[in-house]
C-alpha atoms as one frame of an Amber mdcrd trajectory, in Angstrom:
protein
 -10.225  16.663   1.575  -8.464  18.596   4.342  -6.761  20.319   1.784  -9.962
  21.177  -0.412 -11.792  22.263   3.148 -14.221  19.695   2.930 -15.726  19.107
   6.324 -18.717  16.595   5.736 -18.273  13.509   4.785 -20.383  10.408   3.818
 -18.411   7.369   3.007 -20.504   4.300   1.702 -19.186   0.606   2.203 -20.872
  -3.006   1.364 -18.687  -4.159   4.098 -20.740  -4.283   7.125 -18.380  -5.437
   9.244 -16.526  -2.727   8.718 -19.918  -0.287   9.792 -20.096  -2.250  13.079
 -16.276  -1.558  13.593 -16.232   1.943  13.040 -19.595   2.219  15.341 -18.629
   0.225  18.196 -14.830   0.295  18.296 -14.334  -1.240  21.822 -15.702  -4.505
  20.837 -13.193  -5.042  18.350  -9.913  -4.990  20.381  -7.539  -6.311  17.899
  -8.005  -3.270  15.779  -7.345  -0.507  18.234  -4.269   0.500  16.312  -5.894
   1.198  13.613  -9.068   2.430  15.106  -7.022   5.143  16.988  -5.917   6.453
  13.910  -9.636   6.181  11.882 -10.628   8.565  15.006  -7.817  10.864  14.839
  -8.864  11.548  10.957 -11.965  11.503  11.948 -11.455  14.552  14.124 -10.788
  16.745  10.724 -14.187  16.727   9.846 -17.356  18.615  11.452 -19.752  15.436
  10.154 -18.126  12.212   9.420 -20.619   9.163   8.513 -19.884   5.859   7.336
 -22.863   3.801   6.156 -23.548   0.414   4.762 -24.926  -0.359   1.249 -25.544
  -3.776  -0.383 -23.153  -4.754  -2.721 -25.726  -4.865  -5.480 -26.014  -0.890
  -4.860 -22.192  -0.468  -5.088 -21.538  -0.977  -8.359 -19.374   2.009  -9.224
 -16.985   0.906  -6.184 -16.934  -2.481  -6.965 -15.747  -1.624 -10.503 -12.879
   0.638  -9.161 -12.012  -1.898  -6.497 -11.488  -4.782  -9.275  -9.620  -2.055
 -11.795  -7.142  -1.517  -8.592  -6.568  -5.237  -7.708  -5.547  -5.434 -11.657
  -2.864  -3.194 -11.515   0.229  -3.161  -9.243   0.957  -0.749  -6.772   3.563
   0.227  -4.167   1.290   2.684  -2.543  -0.377   2.054   0.794  -1.107   5.022
   2.315  -2.147   8.242   1.270  -2.019  11.219   3.258   0.362  14.647   4.146
   1.047  13.082   7.332   2.050   9.682   8.256  -0.274   7.260  10.184   1.163
   6.843  14.328   1.683   3.346  13.806   4.196   3.968  10.886   6.008   6.481
  12.723   6.637   4.004  15.448   7.564   1.445  13.288  10.111   3.192  11.866
  11.611   4.779  14.802  12.014   0.872  16.125
């Protein structure tokens, strides 16, 4: 999205816990490292929203997720810049 110069994004998820974690990161200390990376990536966008939608209304994402689980993949991260936590692990 950075390459395409998309500056306004809305992500929809059927995981209400994810929405809560993103909305109140200080209440989720176990995810501090991941939240730091998330907040760093969030800075690239002028408007960034994560919203909850009920699973019944999320049929396309559900279909994509089910399809992804059936196909083995070694890809775990997609970006032109590695996350800080990954870089830190490689240097130790």
